[in-house]
Short mmCIF file of C-alpha atoms in Angstrom, two decimals:
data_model
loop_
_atom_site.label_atom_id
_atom_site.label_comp_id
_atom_site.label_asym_id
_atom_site.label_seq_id
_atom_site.Cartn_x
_atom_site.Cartn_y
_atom_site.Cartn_z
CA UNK Y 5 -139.33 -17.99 -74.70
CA UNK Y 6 -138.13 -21.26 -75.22
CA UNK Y 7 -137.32 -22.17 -71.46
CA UNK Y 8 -141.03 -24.37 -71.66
CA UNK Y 9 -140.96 -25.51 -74.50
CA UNK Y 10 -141.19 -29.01 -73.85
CA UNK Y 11 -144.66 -29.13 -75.61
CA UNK Y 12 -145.44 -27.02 -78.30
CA UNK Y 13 -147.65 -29.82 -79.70
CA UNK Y 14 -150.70 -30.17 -77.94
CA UNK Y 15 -152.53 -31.89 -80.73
CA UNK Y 16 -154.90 -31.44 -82.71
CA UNK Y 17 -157.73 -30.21 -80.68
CA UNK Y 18 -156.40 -27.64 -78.99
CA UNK Y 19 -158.48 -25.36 -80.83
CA UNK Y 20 -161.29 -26.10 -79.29
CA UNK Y 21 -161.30 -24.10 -76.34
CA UNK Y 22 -161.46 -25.47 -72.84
CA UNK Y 23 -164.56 -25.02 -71.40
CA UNK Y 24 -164.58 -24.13 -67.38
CA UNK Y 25 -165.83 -26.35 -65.10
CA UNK Y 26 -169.25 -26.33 -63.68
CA UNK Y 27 -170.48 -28.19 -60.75
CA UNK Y 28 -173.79 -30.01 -61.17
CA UNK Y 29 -174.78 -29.06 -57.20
CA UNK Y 30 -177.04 -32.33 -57.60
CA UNK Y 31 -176.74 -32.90 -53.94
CA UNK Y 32 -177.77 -29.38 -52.49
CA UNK Y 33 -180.55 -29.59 -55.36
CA UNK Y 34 -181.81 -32.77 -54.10
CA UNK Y 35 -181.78 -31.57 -50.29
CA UNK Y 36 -183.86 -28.10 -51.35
CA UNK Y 37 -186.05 -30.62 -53.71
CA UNK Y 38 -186.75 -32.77 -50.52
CA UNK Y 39 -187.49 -29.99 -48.19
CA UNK Y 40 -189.71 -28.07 -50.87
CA UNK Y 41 -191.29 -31.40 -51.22
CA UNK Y 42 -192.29 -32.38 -47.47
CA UNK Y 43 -193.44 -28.70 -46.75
CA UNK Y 44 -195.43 -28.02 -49.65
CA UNK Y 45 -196.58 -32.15 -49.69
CA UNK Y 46 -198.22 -31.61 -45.84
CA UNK Y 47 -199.35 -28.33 -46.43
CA UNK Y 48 -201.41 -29.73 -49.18
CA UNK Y 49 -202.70 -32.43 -47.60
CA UNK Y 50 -203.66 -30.38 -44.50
CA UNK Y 51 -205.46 -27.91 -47.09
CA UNK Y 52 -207.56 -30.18 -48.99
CA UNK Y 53 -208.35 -32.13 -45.61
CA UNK Y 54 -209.51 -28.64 -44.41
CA UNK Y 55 -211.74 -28.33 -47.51
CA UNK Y 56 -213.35 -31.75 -47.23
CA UNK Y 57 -214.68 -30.90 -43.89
CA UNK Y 58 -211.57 -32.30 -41.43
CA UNK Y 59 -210.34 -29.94 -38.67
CA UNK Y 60 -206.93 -28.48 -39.71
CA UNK Y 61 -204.18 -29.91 -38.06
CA UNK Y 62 -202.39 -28.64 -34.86
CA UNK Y 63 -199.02 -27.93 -36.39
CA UNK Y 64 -200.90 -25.90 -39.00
CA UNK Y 65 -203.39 -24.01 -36.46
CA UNK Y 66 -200.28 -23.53 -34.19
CA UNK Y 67 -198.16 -21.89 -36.64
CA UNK Y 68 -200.44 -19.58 -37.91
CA UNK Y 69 -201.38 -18.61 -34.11
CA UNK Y 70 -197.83 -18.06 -33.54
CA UNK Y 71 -197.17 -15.98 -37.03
CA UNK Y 72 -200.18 -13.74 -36.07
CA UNK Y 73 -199.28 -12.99 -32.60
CA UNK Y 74 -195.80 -12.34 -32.98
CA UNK Y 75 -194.22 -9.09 -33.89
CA UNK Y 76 -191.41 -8.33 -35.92
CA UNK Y 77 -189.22 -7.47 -33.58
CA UNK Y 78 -189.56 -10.61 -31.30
CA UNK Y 79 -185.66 -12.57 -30.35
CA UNK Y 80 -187.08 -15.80 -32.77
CA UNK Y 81 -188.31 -13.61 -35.37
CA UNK Y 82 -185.51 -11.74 -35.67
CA UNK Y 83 -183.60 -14.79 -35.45
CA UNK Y 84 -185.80 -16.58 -38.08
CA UNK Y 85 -185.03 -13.81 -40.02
CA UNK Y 86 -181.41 -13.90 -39.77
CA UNK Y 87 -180.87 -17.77 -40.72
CA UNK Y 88 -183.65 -16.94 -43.61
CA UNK Y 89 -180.65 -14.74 -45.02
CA UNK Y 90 -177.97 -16.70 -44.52
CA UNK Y 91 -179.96 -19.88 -45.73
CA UNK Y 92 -181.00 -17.74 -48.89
CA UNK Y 93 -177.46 -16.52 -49.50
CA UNK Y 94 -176.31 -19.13 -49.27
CA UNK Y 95 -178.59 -21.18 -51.78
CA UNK Y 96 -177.95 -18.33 -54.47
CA UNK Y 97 -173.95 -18.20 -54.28
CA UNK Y 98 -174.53 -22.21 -54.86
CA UNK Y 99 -176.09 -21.24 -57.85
CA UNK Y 100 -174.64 -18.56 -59.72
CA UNK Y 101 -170.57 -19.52 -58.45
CA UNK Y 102 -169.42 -22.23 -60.92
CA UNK Y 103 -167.76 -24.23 -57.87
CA UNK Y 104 -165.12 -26.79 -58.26
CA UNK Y 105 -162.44 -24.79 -56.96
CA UNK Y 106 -160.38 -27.94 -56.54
CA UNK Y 107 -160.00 -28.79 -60.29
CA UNK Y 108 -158.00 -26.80 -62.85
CA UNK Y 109 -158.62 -27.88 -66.32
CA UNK Y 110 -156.21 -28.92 -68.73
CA UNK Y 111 -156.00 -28.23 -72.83
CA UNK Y 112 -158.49 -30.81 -74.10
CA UNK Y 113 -156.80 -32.91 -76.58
CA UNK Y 114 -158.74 -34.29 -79.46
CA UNK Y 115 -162.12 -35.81 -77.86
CA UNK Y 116 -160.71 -35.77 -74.29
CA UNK Y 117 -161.16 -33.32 -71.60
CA UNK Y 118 -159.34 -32.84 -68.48
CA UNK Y 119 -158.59 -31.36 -65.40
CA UNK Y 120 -156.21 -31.63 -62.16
CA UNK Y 121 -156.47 -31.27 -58.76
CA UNK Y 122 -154.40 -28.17 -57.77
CA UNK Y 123 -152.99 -30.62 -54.53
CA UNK Y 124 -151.61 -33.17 -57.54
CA UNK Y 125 -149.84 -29.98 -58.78
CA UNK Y 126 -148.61 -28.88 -55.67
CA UNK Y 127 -147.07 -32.80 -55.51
CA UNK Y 128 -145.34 -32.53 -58.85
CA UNK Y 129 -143.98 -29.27 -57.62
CA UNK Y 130 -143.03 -30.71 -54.64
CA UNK Y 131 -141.30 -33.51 -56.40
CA UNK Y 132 -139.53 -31.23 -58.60
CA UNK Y 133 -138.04 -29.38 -55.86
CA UNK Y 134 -136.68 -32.41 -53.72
CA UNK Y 135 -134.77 -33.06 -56.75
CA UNK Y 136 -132.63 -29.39 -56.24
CA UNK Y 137 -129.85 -29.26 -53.80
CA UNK Y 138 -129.44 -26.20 -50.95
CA UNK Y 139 -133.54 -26.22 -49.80
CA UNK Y 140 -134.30 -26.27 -46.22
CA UNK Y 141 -137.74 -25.37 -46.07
CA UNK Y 142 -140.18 -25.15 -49.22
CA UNK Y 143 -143.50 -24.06 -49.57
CA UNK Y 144 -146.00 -24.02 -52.33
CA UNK Y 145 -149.13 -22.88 -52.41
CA UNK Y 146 -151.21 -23.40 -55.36
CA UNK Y 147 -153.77 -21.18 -55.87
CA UNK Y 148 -156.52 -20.71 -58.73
CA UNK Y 149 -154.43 -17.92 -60.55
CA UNK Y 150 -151.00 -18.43 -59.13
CA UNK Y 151 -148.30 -20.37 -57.33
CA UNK Y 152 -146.97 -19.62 -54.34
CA UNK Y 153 -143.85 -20.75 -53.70
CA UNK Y 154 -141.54 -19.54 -50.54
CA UNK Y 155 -138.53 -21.57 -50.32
CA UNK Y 156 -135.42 -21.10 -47.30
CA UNK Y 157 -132.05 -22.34 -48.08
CA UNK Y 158 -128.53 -21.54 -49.86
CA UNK Y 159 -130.29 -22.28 -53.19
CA UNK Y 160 -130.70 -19.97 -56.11
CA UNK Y 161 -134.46 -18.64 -55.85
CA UNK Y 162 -133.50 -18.33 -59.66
CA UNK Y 163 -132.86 -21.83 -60.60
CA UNK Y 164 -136.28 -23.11 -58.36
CA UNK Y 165 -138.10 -20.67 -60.57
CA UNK Y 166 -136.44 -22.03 -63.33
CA UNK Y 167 -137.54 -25.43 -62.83
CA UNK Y 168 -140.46 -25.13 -61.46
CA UNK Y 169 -141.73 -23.21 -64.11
CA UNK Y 170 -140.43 -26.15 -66.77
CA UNK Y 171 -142.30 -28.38 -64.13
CA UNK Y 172 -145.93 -26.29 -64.51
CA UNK Y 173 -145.26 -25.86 -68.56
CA UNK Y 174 -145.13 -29.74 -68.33
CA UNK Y 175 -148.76 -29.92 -66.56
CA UNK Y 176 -150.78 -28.66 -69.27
CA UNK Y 177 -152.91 -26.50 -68.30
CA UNK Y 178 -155.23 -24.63 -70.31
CA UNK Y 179 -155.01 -20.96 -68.34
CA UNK Y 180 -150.87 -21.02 -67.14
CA UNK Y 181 -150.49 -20.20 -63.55
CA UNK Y 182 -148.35 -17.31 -62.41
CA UNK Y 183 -145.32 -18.36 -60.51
CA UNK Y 184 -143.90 -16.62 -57.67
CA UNK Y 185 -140.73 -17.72 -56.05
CA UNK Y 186 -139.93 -15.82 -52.66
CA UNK Y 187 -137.23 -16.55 -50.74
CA UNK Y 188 -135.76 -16.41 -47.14
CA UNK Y 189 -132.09 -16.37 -47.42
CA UNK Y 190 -131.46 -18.55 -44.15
CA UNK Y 191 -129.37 -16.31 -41.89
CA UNK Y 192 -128.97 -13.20 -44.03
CA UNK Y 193 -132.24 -12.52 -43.86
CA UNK Y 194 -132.69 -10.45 -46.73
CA UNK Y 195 -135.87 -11.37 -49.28
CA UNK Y 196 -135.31 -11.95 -53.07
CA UNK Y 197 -138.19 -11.80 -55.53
CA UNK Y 198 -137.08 -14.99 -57.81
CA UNK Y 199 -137.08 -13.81 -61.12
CA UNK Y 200 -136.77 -9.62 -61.54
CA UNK Y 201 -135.89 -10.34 -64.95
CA UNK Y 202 -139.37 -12.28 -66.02
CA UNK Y 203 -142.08 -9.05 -65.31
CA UNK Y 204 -144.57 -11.67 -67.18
CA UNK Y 205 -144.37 -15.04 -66.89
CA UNK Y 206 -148.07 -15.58 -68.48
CA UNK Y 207 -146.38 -14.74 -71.98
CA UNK Y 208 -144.03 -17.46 -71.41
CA UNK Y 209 -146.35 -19.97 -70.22
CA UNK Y 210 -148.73 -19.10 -72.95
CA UNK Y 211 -145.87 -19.99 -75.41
CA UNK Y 212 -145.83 -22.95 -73.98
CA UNK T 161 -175.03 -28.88 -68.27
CA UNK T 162 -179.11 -29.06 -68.64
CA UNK T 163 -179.46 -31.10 -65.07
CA UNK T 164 -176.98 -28.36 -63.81
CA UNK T 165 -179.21 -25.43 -65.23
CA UNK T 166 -182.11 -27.06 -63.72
CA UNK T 167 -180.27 -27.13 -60.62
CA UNK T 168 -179.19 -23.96 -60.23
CA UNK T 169 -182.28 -22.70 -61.22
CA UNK T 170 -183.86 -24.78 -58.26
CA UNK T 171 -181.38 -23.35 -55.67
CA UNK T 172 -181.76 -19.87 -57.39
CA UNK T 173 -185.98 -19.24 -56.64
CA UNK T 174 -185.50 -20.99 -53.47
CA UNK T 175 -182.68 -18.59 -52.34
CA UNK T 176 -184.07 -16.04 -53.68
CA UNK T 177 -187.24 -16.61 -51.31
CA UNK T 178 -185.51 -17.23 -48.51
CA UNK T 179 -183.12 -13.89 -48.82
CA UNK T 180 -186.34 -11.26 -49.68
CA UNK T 181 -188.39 -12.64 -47.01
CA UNK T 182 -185.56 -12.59 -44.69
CA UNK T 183 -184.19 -9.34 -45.75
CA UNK T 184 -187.53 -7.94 -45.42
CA UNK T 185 -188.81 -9.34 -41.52
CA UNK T 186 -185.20 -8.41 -40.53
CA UNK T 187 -186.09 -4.25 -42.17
CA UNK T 188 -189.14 -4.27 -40.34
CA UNK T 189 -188.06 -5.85 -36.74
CA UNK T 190 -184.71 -3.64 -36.56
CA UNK T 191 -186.85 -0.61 -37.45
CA UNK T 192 -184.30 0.47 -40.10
CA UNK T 193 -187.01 2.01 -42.39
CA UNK T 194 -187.41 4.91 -39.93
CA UNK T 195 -183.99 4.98 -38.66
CA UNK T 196 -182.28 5.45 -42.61
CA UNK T 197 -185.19 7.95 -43.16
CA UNK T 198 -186.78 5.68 -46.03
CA UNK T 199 -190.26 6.28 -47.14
CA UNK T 200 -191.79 2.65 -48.37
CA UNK T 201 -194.60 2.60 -50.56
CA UNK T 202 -198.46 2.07 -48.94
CA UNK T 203 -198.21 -1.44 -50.14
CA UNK T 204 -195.39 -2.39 -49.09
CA UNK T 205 -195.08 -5.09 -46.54
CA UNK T 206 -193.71 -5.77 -42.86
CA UNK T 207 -192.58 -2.01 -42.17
CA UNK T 208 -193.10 -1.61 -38.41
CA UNK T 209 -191.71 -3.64 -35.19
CA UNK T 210 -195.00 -3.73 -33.82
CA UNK T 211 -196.65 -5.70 -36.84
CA UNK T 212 -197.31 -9.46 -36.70
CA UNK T 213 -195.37 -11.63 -39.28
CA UNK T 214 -198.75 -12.59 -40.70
CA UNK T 215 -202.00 -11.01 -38.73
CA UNK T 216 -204.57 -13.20 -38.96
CA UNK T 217 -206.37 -10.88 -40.95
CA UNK T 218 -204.07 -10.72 -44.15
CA UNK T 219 -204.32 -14.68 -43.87
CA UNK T 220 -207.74 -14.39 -44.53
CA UNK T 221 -208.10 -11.53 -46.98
CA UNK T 222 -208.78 -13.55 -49.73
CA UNK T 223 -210.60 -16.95 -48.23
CA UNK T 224 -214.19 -15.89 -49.41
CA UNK T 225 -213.00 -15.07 -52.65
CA UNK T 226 -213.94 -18.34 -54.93
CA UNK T 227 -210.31 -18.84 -56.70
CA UNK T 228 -208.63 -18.92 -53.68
CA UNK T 229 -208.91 -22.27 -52.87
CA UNK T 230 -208.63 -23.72 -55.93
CA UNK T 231 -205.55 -21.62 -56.85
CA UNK T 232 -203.77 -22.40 -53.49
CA UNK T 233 -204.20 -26.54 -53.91
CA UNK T 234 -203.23 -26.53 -57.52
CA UNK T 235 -200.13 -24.42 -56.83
CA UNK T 236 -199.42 -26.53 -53.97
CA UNK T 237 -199.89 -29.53 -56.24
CA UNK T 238 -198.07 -28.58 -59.04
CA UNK T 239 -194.65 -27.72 -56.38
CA UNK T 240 -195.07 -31.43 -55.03
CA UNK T 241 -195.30 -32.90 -58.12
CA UNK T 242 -192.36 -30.98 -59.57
CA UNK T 243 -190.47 -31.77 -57.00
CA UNK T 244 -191.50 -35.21 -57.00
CA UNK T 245 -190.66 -35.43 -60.71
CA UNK T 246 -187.17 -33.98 -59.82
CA UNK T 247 -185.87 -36.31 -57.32
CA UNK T 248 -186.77 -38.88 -59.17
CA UNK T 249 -185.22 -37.47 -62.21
CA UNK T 250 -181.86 -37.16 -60.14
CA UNK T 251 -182.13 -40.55 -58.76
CA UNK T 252 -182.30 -42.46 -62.24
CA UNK T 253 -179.23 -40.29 -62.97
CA UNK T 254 -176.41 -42.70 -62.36
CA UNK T 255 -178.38 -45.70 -64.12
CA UNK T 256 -176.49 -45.94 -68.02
CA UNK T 257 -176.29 -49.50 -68.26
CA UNK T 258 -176.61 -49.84 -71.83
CA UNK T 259 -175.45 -48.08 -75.14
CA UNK T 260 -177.07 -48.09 -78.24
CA UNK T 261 -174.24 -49.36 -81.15
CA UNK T 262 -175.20 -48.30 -84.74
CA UNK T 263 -175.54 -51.20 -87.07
CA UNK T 264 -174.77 -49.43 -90.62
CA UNK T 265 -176.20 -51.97 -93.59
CA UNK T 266 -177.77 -54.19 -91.11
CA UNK T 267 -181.63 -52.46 -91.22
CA UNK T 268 -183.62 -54.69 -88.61
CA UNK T 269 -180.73 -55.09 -86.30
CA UNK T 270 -180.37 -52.91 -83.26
CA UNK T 271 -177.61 -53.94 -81.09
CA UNK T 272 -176.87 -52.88 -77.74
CA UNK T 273 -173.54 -52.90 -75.66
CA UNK T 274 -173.54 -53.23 -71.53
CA UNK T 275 -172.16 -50.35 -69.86
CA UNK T 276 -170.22 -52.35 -67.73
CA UNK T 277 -168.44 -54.52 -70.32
CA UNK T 278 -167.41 -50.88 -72.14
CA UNK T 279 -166.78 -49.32 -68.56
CA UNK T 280 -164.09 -52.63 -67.74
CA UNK T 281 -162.48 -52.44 -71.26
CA UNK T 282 -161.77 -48.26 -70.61
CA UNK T 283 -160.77 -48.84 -66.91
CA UNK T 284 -158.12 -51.83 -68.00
CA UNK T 285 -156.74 -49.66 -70.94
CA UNK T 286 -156.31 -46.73 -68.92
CA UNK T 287 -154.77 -48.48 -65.78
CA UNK T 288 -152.11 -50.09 -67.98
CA UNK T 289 -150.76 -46.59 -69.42
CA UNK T 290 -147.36 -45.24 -68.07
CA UNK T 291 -147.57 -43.70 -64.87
CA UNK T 292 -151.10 -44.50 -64.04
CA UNK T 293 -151.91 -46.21 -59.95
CA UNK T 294 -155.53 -46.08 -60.40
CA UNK T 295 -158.06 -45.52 -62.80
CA UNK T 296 -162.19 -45.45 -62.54
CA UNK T 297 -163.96 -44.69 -65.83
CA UNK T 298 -167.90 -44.48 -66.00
CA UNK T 299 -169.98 -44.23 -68.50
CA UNK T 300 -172.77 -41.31 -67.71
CA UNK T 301 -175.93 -39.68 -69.58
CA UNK T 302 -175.27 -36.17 -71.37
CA UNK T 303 -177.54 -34.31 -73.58
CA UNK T 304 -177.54 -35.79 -77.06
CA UNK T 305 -175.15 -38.53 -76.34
CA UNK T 306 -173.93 -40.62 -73.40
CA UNK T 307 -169.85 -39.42 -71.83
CA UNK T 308 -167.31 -41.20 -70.31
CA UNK T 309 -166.34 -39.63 -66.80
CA UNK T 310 -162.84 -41.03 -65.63
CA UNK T 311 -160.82 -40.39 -62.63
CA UNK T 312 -157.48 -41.28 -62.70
CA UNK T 313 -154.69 -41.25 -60.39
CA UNK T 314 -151.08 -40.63 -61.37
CA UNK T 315 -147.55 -41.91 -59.43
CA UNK T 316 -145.79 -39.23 -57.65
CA UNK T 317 -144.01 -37.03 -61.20
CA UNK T 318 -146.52 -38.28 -63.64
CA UNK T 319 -146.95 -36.49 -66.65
CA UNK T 320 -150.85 -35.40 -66.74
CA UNK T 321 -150.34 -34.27 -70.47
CA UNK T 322 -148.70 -37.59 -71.74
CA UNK T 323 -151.74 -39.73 -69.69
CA UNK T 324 -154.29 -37.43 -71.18
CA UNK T 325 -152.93 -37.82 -75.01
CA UNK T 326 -152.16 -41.65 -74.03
CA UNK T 327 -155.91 -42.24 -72.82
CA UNK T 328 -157.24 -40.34 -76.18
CA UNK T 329 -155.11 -41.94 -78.30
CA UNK T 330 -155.79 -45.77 -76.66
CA UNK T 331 -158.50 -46.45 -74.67
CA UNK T 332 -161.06 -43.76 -76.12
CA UNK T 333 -160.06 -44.34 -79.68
CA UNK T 334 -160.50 -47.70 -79.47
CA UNK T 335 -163.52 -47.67 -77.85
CA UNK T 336 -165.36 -45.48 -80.33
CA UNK T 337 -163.60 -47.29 -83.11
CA UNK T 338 -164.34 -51.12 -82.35
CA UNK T 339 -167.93 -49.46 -81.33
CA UNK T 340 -168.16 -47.31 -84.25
CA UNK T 341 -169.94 -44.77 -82.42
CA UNK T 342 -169.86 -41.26 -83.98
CA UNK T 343 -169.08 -39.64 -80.25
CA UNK T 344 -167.80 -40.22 -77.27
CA UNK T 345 -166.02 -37.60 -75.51
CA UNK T 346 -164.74 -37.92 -71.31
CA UNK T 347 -163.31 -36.06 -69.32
CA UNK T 348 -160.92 -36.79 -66.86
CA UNK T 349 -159.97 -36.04 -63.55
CA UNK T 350 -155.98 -36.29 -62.75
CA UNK T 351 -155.04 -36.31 -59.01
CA UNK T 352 -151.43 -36.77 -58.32
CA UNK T 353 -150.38 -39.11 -55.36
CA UNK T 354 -147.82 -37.17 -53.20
CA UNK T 355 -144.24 -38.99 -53.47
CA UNK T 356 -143.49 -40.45 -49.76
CA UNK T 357 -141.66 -38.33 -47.30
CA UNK T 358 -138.52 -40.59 -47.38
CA UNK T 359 -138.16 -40.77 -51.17
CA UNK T 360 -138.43 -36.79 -50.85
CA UNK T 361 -136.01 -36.62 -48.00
CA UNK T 362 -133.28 -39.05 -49.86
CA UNK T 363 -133.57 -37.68 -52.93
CA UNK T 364 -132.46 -34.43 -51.60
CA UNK T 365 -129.35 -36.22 -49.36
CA UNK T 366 -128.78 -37.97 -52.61
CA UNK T 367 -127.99 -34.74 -54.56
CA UNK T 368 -126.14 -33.55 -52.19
CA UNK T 369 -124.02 -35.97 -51.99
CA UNK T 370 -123.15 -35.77 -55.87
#
């Protein structure tokens, strides 16, 4: 498993383990904040007018005319309803996903932590590639968990796997991306896994 | 990671809210209590199509009833002035514009360095390591102890490893050092600039040619 090796010295604070990134959702926060605010701000005001002897107002009169007379299965209730749901589902999957999707963090080194955009990897992939000799048309994909990377051309689906794989041992990351190489033989046709002789290419990225 | 647990608490209840009381009106309208054979409790609200959203009577059911007043306006009053007390909260989040330097053997001396000045010194030594086009570094409150945020942007086949061990080993080292602070982590955020098409294109030719 020395085909990544190019690092096996990732300092000394590699033991600490790298801790997954959470997005502070300080903007959707500050929208529901704002919104909770006004409502419950004008409904107060409206309330204790009401109790010192003011007439309620006609937004306030008007919506509880409209709540009582309409039924449940009224077009805007139902409707009401609907974007209630969404709204709500929305709002929760905010806060229990741990967003940034676009980041991928890195082993933190010493006091440092850090993490890439998975587009910059897909650019030092990229890179890498030009560099090789018999590609006509190259693809990569960088997902969360894995690289996808279909490739068309005379060139040994081997030998791209080979260095693209030296390429992603040289990013750093702290959980290694699987790398898939797939390629379209130009006019033969015929499809050819990249490596059949690498079943796990975690171990050797975890070596790494 | 507190503000964030605050957060997501926030956008938790209010979701929450939202969902039930949508997931309920939509039960009732579509009928679906009768039409999956399900037998709600007696208490249970908004079962039938033909029932307002709120009759006027439920709105009332508790209006002669002396706490209901008083409980309605102070839980009114304690949502606005949460909320209040939240914005602003987020709002005085980007303000760090000083840090607090310990003064070992000095007793009555409390000396304090601008943000900015540290902020300059970290973006300078960062945009002068190998391979680096741009770099932004902030400094940014965190539980117990302010953190550097930096985002940095490599040339097209940088090394993200060698610019994060570079920028702990330089610019963050020194920092805390010459500050003898006792922390100071960061964290960084790489993007990659994507080499131009031509470079790409000729590189390739070039090989081929060899």
């Amino acid at each position: 498993m020395s085909r990544d090796g190019e690092r096996t010295d990732p300092g000394a604070g590699s033991v600490r383990k790298a801790p997954r990134l959470w997005a502070g959702r300080a903007a959707t926060a500050a929208m529901v904040a704002t919104v909770v605010l006004v409502v419950a701000g004008a409904l107060l005001y409206d309330v204790v007018a009401v109790r010192a002897g003011q007439p309620a107002r006609r937004w306030r009169a008007q919506v509880a005319d409209e709540l009582a007379t309409r039924h449940l299965d009224d077009v805007w209730v139902l409707l009401g309803a609907g974007v209630s749901v969404l709204l709500g589902g929305w709002l929760l999957w905010l806060a229990i996903t741990p967003g940034l999707r676009r980041w991928l963090v890195l082993r933190p080194y010493g006091g440092t932590d850090a993490a890439i955009e998975r587009a910059g990897i897909g650019h030092l992939l990229a890179d890498r590639a030009a560099g090789l000799r018999g590609i006509d048309h190259l693809r990569i994909r960088v997902g969360r968990r894995r690289v996808r990377v279909s490739v068309s051309g005379p060139v040994d689906p081997a030998v791209v796997q080979r260095q693209l794989r030296e390429e992603l041992g040289r990013v750093g990351l702290a959980r290694p991306l699987r790398l898939d190489v797939r390629s379209w033989r130009g006019a033969a046709g015929g499809v050819a896994d990249g490596a059949p002789d690498q079943p796990d290419d975690r171990a050797g990225e975890a070596a790494g | 990671m507190r503000r964030t647990v605050v957060n997501r608490v926030l956008l938790g209840l209010v979701g929450s809210v939202l969902l039930g009381f949508g997931v309920l009106v939509l039960a009732g309208g579509l009928d679906l209590y009768r039409r999956l054979g399900v037998h709600p409790p007696g208490w249970w609200p908004l079962t039938s199509p033909d029932q307002p959203v709120l009759s006027a009577r439920s709105r009332r059911r508790w209006v002669e009833s002396s706490w209901w007043w008083p409980t309605v306006i102070g839980a009114l009053a304690v949502l606005v002035a949460g909320m209040a007390w939240w914005l602003v909260a987020q709002l005085r989040r980007t303000g760090l514009h000083r840090i607090d330097v310990p003064t070992p053997g000095a007793g009555g001396l409390r000396l304090k360095v601008s943000a900015r000045a540290l902020e300059e010194a970290l973006e300078h030594g960062t945009s002068v390591l190998p391979e680096v086009e741009r770099a932004r570094v902030r400094l940014v409150r965190a539980p117990g102890h302010p953190r550097l945020r930096g985002a940095v942007r490599l040339t097209p086949g940088g090394d993200p490893v060698g610019l994060v061990e570079h920028f702990e080993d330089g610019p963050r080292v020194d920092a805390v050092r010459s500050l003898g602070l006792a922390e100071l982590p960061a964290d960084l955020r790489i993007r990659v600039r994507e080499a131009p098409a031509e470079r790409r294109r000729g590189r390739r030719r070039h090989r081929q040619l060899e």
